[in-house]
Amino acid sequence: MKNIVIVGSGQLGSRHLQGVLKYNKEKLAVYVMDPSQDALEVSKERATEVDHNHELHFITNIQDYPKEAEVAIVATNSNVREMVTIDLLQRTKLKNLILEKVLFQEYEAYDRFTNEISKYEIKVFVNHPRRLTPAYLEIADQIKQIKGRSYFSIVGEFWDLGCNSLHMIDLFVFLSNSKLKSINTDGVDDTIIHSKRKGYVEFTGTITGIMENNDSFALSSFPGERGPLTLQIATTGNRWFIQEGGTKAFLHLGEENKYAVAQHDFFQEFQSNLTTQITNDLLENKECGLPSYEQAAHTHKIFIEALLKKYNAITNLNETKCPIT
């Protein structure tokens, strides 16, 4: 029987658990680890919502990890992710590892972790799941056929610029088919907002950036009540407009049809279903559509360095860790 490990069993971890439990090709032994019994209760409850025949182990001690596992998912907060993941690597022989974002709060942690995983024969991915969305896959294919630069923008009200920007920037990296070159946080508001997660902060304002191929982007989060995101993608002869959050279609205006508005299906899967897809891909095909650690870490490092500089400028501190998750 193949083992699966999920570390962190709160809101996100419990959704990953549901996704693993929906895998039906074979019976799995699923280990859910969290030092908090209350967090484990969340996962226990959500496990009952899925009809399955897998073997479940809810554990609070790292001594109870299995000796080996096909897939591990680390869904803890960013402030403990490096330590928790290294503990897991030292105790369990893993074939595949999936990490949540923000990977790490400290710039130096990325190189430390790169050195750590080099000791093991393991594939490491980062959970930026917009790369699996059919509409974005379709748009990415279309952009590849277009010569010239692309511009990406997102506008919304208080959508957690610190917490969620990396998801959007990774999407732009994917659509651009290029690496991130630089980020500018001068447009971020000079106000620190305390996150709903204790010990973390949020930001409003605008983050801009540029890719190595000179594609560019802007992310804007206005103060106010939380609202849907509006995404625009512009290339030579093409415009795409997408509103994430409840919408079932996106709009495309293209030169080839004289910029008449064409409507296409848009659907984003819940994490619980995405994890089923990812589990299936890793167990059956040994690969998945998520970015590798190497790809994601390049983006995360640039982002963390830029936002930490802004955070220290606002607070007049000299912190080495950016308190986002």
XYZ file of C-alpha atoms in Angstrom:
325
model
C 0.000 0.000 0.000
C 1.349 3.417 -0.962
C 1.711 6.084 1.715
C 0.658 9.726 1.414
C 1.591 12.337 4.044
C -0.180 15.647 4.668
C 1.471 18.026 7.131
C -0.850 20.743 8.421
C -4.500 19.808 8.787
C -6.279 23.146 9.048
C -8.458 24.740 6.384
C -6.141 24.160 3.421
C -4.652 20.892 4.624
C -8.111 19.418 5.125
C -9.001 20.268 1.502
C -5.838 18.540 0.322
C -6.926 15.539 2.390
C -10.314 15.442 0.691
C -8.566 15.523 -2.671
C -6.310 12.606 -1.803
C -9.275 10.620 -0.486
C -11.080 11.045 -3.832
C -8.266 9.171 -5.595
C -9.801 5.795 -6.467
C -7.228 3.846 -8.489
C -5.952 1.951 -5.441
C -6.129 1.966 -1.662
C -3.733 4.378 0.069
C -2.476 4.841 3.602
C -2.903 8.552 4.351
C -1.053 10.143 7.271
C -2.289 13.551 8.458
C 0.077 15.262 10.859
C -0.607 18.337 13.001
C 0.500 19.068 16.571
C -2.888 20.702 17.157
C -5.678 18.292 17.998
C -8.206 20.970 17.087
C -6.734 21.207 13.584
C -6.856 17.434 13.238
C -10.542 17.526 14.141
C -11.142 19.772 11.121
C -9.562 17.149 8.856
C -11.372 14.288 10.557
C -14.701 16.022 9.975
C -13.975 16.833 6.343
C -12.763 13.301 5.699
C -16.266 12.073 6.537
C -17.608 14.139 3.620
C -15.777 11.892 1.129
C -16.802 8.304 0.375
C -13.543 6.331 0.321
C -11.839 3.119 1.436
C -8.389 4.533 2.228
C -6.576 3.900 5.500
C -6.371 7.049 7.626
C -3.830 7.922 10.329
C -4.177 11.179 12.273
C -0.958 11.892 14.162
C 0.410 14.662 16.392
C 4.007 13.441 16.688
C 6.640 13.418 13.944
C 7.884 10.108 15.352
C 4.794 8.532 13.779
C 5.622 9.461 10.185
C 5.860 6.438 7.860
C 9.344 5.386 6.760
C 8.557 6.160 3.120
C 5.831 7.840 1.085
C 4.960 8.415 -2.559
C 3.671 11.955 -2.025
C 3.844 14.469 0.816
C 1.971 17.772 0.974
C 3.152 20.453 3.412
C 0.290 22.881 4.103
C 1.595 24.641 7.198
C 2.015 28.383 7.677
C 5.120 29.907 6.098
C 6.871 30.696 9.385
C 7.428 26.995 10.183
C 7.490 25.476 6.699
C 11.260 25.140 6.348
C 11.715 23.452 9.730
C 8.677 21.189 9.356
C 9.643 20.081 5.851
C 13.254 19.317 6.770
C 12.008 17.236 9.719
C 9.827 15.284 7.307
C 12.632 14.771 4.783
C 14.942 13.443 7.489
C 12.375 10.945 8.752
C 10.535 9.791 5.617
C 11.923 8.735 2.254
C 9.817 10.742 -0.207
C 9.412 10.492 -3.963
C 7.318 13.632 -4.442
C 6.874 16.711 -2.261
C 4.325 19.516 -2.705
C 4.794 22.759 -0.792
C 2.269 25.511 -0.230
C 3.088 29.184 -0.706
C 4.465 31.502 0.534
C 7.342 29.056 0.613
C 9.499 30.818 3.207
C 9.507 34.278 4.783
C 13.298 34.616 4.829
C 15.356 35.163 1.672
C 18.241 32.984 2.862
C 15.892 30.070 3.549
C 15.504 29.401 -0.172
C 19.166 28.577 -0.697
C 19.275 26.579 2.539
C 16.352 24.503 1.386
C 17.839 24.057 -2.093
C 20.931 22.593 -0.442
C 18.781 20.356 1.758
C 16.720 18.785 -1.035
C 19.873 18.184 -3.086
C 20.648 15.404 -0.583
C 17.629 13.394 -1.700
C 16.272 11.823 -4.873
C 13.002 13.692 -4.820
C 10.761 15.817 -7.014
C 9.574 19.009 -5.321
C 6.636 21.090 -6.567
C 4.933 24.264 -5.355
C 1.151 24.494 -5.285
C 0.416 27.268 -7.774
C -2.698 25.592 -9.219
C -3.763 28.236 -11.752
C -1.381 26.471 -14.130
C -3.932 23.627 -14.147
C -6.938 25.806 -15.067
C -8.124 24.871 -18.609
C -8.800 28.489 -19.633
C -5.304 29.609 -18.625
C -3.784 26.607 -20.408
C -5.693 27.603 -23.539
C -4.610 31.245 -23.309
C -0.985 30.225 -22.713
C -1.024 28.185 -25.938
C -2.446 31.144 -27.844
C 0.126 33.587 -26.438
C 2.959 31.284 -27.592
C 1.816 31.847 -31.190
C 1.919 35.651 -30.877
C 5.028 37.733 -31.492
C 5.651 40.773 -29.338
C 5.265 41.668 -25.685
C 2.430 40.833 -23.305
C 0.973 42.853 -20.436
C -0.912 41.399 -17.491
C -2.923 43.214 -14.831
C -5.131 42.352 -11.884
C -7.404 44.740 -10.022
C -9.564 44.011 -6.971
C -10.553 45.140 -3.506
C -8.497 43.869 -0.564
C -7.608 40.481 -2.025
C -4.532 39.993 0.209
C -1.696 41.422 -1.849
C 0.951 39.836 0.374
C -0.629 36.413 0.649
C -1.939 35.961 -2.896
C 0.336 37.944 -5.219
C 2.679 35.007 -5.727
C -0.170 32.937 -7.155
C -0.861 35.649 -9.710
C 2.785 36.317 -10.525
C 3.353 32.601 -11.073
C 0.388 32.637 -13.464
C 2.004 35.501 -15.369
C 5.324 33.620 -15.461
C 3.442 30.648 -16.905
C 1.532 32.700 -19.494
C 4.623 34.690 -20.432
C 6.773 31.553 -20.699
C 9.578 33.567 -19.148
C 11.276 34.024 -15.785
C 10.549 36.928 -13.460
C 13.233 39.621 -13.717
C 12.262 42.227 -11.119
C 9.492 43.557 -8.868
C 8.775 47.123 -7.783
C 6.827 47.827 -4.580
C 6.956 51.647 -4.660
C 3.210 51.657 -5.366
C 2.369 49.641 -2.238
C 0.531 51.780 0.330
C 2.487 52.891 3.396
C 0.091 51.075 5.704
C 0.522 47.730 7.445
C -2.710 45.767 7.835
C -2.918 43.006 10.415
C -3.976 39.777 8.747
C -6.823 37.597 9.975
C -4.043 35.088 10.676
C -2.347 36.067 13.922
C 1.237 37.232 13.493
C 0.949 38.017 9.791
C 0.398 41.238 7.857
C -1.251 42.358 4.633
C -0.810 45.181 2.168
C -2.821 47.260 -0.268
C -1.638 49.248 -3.270
C 0.106 48.203 -6.468
C 2.996 45.851 -7.227
C 4.553 46.016 -10.678
C 7.067 43.763 -12.340
C 8.840 42.745 -15.496
C 9.835 39.397 -17.006
C 13.150 38.506 -18.586
C 11.462 38.681 -22.009
C 10.232 42.232 -21.144
C 6.588 41.245 -20.604
C 5.233 43.303 -17.699
C 2.462 43.213 -15.100
C 0.673 45.181 -12.388
C -1.222 43.863 -9.352
C -3.554 46.290 -7.571
C -5.450 45.684 -4.347
C -7.571 48.615 -3.192
C -8.619 49.176 0.440
C -12.221 48.267 1.157
C -14.447 45.217 1.292
C -13.100 42.032 -0.259
C -14.270 41.635 -3.859
C -13.679 39.636 -7.056
C -10.495 39.909 -9.100
C -10.523 41.300 -12.631
C -7.667 40.074 -14.776
C -6.650 41.533 -18.131
C -4.158 40.004 -20.549
C -3.056 42.115 -23.493
C -0.861 41.122 -26.432
C -0.450 42.357 -29.977
C -3.892 41.925 -31.502
C -5.529 40.221 -28.514
C -7.234 41.079 -25.226
C -8.570 38.668 -22.627
C -10.765 39.724 -19.675
C -11.390 37.369 -16.762
C -13.206 37.951 -13.494
C -12.202 35.340 -10.959
C -14.776 34.482 -8.340
C -18.084 33.034 -9.453
C -17.877 33.809 -13.154
C -18.265 30.988 -15.665
C -16.922 32.735 -18.756
C -14.099 34.946 -19.968
C -14.030 37.411 -22.841
C -11.612 37.452 -25.758
C -11.232 40.266 -28.282
C -8.981 39.338 -31.173
C -7.718 40.985 -34.316
C -8.616 37.900 -36.339
C -12.348 38.458 -35.696
C -12.145 42.265 -35.888
C -12.205 42.564 -32.082
C -15.739 41.236 -31.778
C -16.330 40.012 -28.225
C -16.150 36.221 -27.972
C -17.209 34.431 -24.783
C -15.452 31.263 -23.612
C -15.971 28.899 -20.679
C -14.057 29.661 -17.499
C -14.009 27.356 -14.497
C -11.645 27.001 -11.546
C -11.669 23.742 -9.622
C -11.768 23.650 -5.852
C -8.501 22.655 -4.198
C -10.031 19.364 -3.087
C -10.558 18.359 -6.723
C -7.220 19.750 -7.883
C -5.410 17.632 -5.305
C -7.135 14.545 -6.711
C -5.797 15.441 -10.169
C -2.306 16.118 -8.824
C -2.280 12.885 -6.806
C -3.363 10.920 -9.853
C -0.737 12.570 -12.068
C 2.087 11.883 -9.610
C 1.098 8.299 -8.831
C 0.253 7.329 -12.415
C 2.546 9.529 -14.536
C 5.328 10.578 -12.114
C 4.778 14.247 -13.099
C 2.232 17.027 -12.604
C 1.461 20.481 -13.988
C 2.629 22.440 -10.936
C 5.872 24.439 -11.110
C 9.004 22.828 -9.723
C 10.602 24.159 -6.563
C 13.440 25.590 -8.635
C 11.010 27.492 -10.885
C 8.875 28.807 -8.020
C 11.776 29.638 -5.692
C 13.247 31.984 -8.313
C 10.001 33.981 -8.280
C 9.488 33.784 -4.514
C 12.975 35.082 -3.729
C 12.529 38.195 -5.860
C 9.087 38.812 -4.354
C 10.154 38.290 -0.730
C 13.196 40.531 -1.103
C 11.139 43.379 -2.620
C 8.220 43.163 -0.190
C 10.478 42.809 2.852
C 12.291 45.992 1.818
C 8.916 47.767 1.648
C 7.804 46.307 4.992
C 10.979 47.532 6.711
C 10.609 50.966 5.121
C 7.050 51.295 6.429
C 7.794 50.017 9.934
C 11.314 51.442 10.356
C 12.441 47.953 11.331
C 15.283 45.813 10.050
C 13.588 42.433 9.887
C 15.009 39.506 7.919
C 11.644 37.772 7.590
C 8.607 39.099 5.735
C 5.561 38.171 7.891
C 3.238 36.926 5.142
C 1.839 33.448 4.581
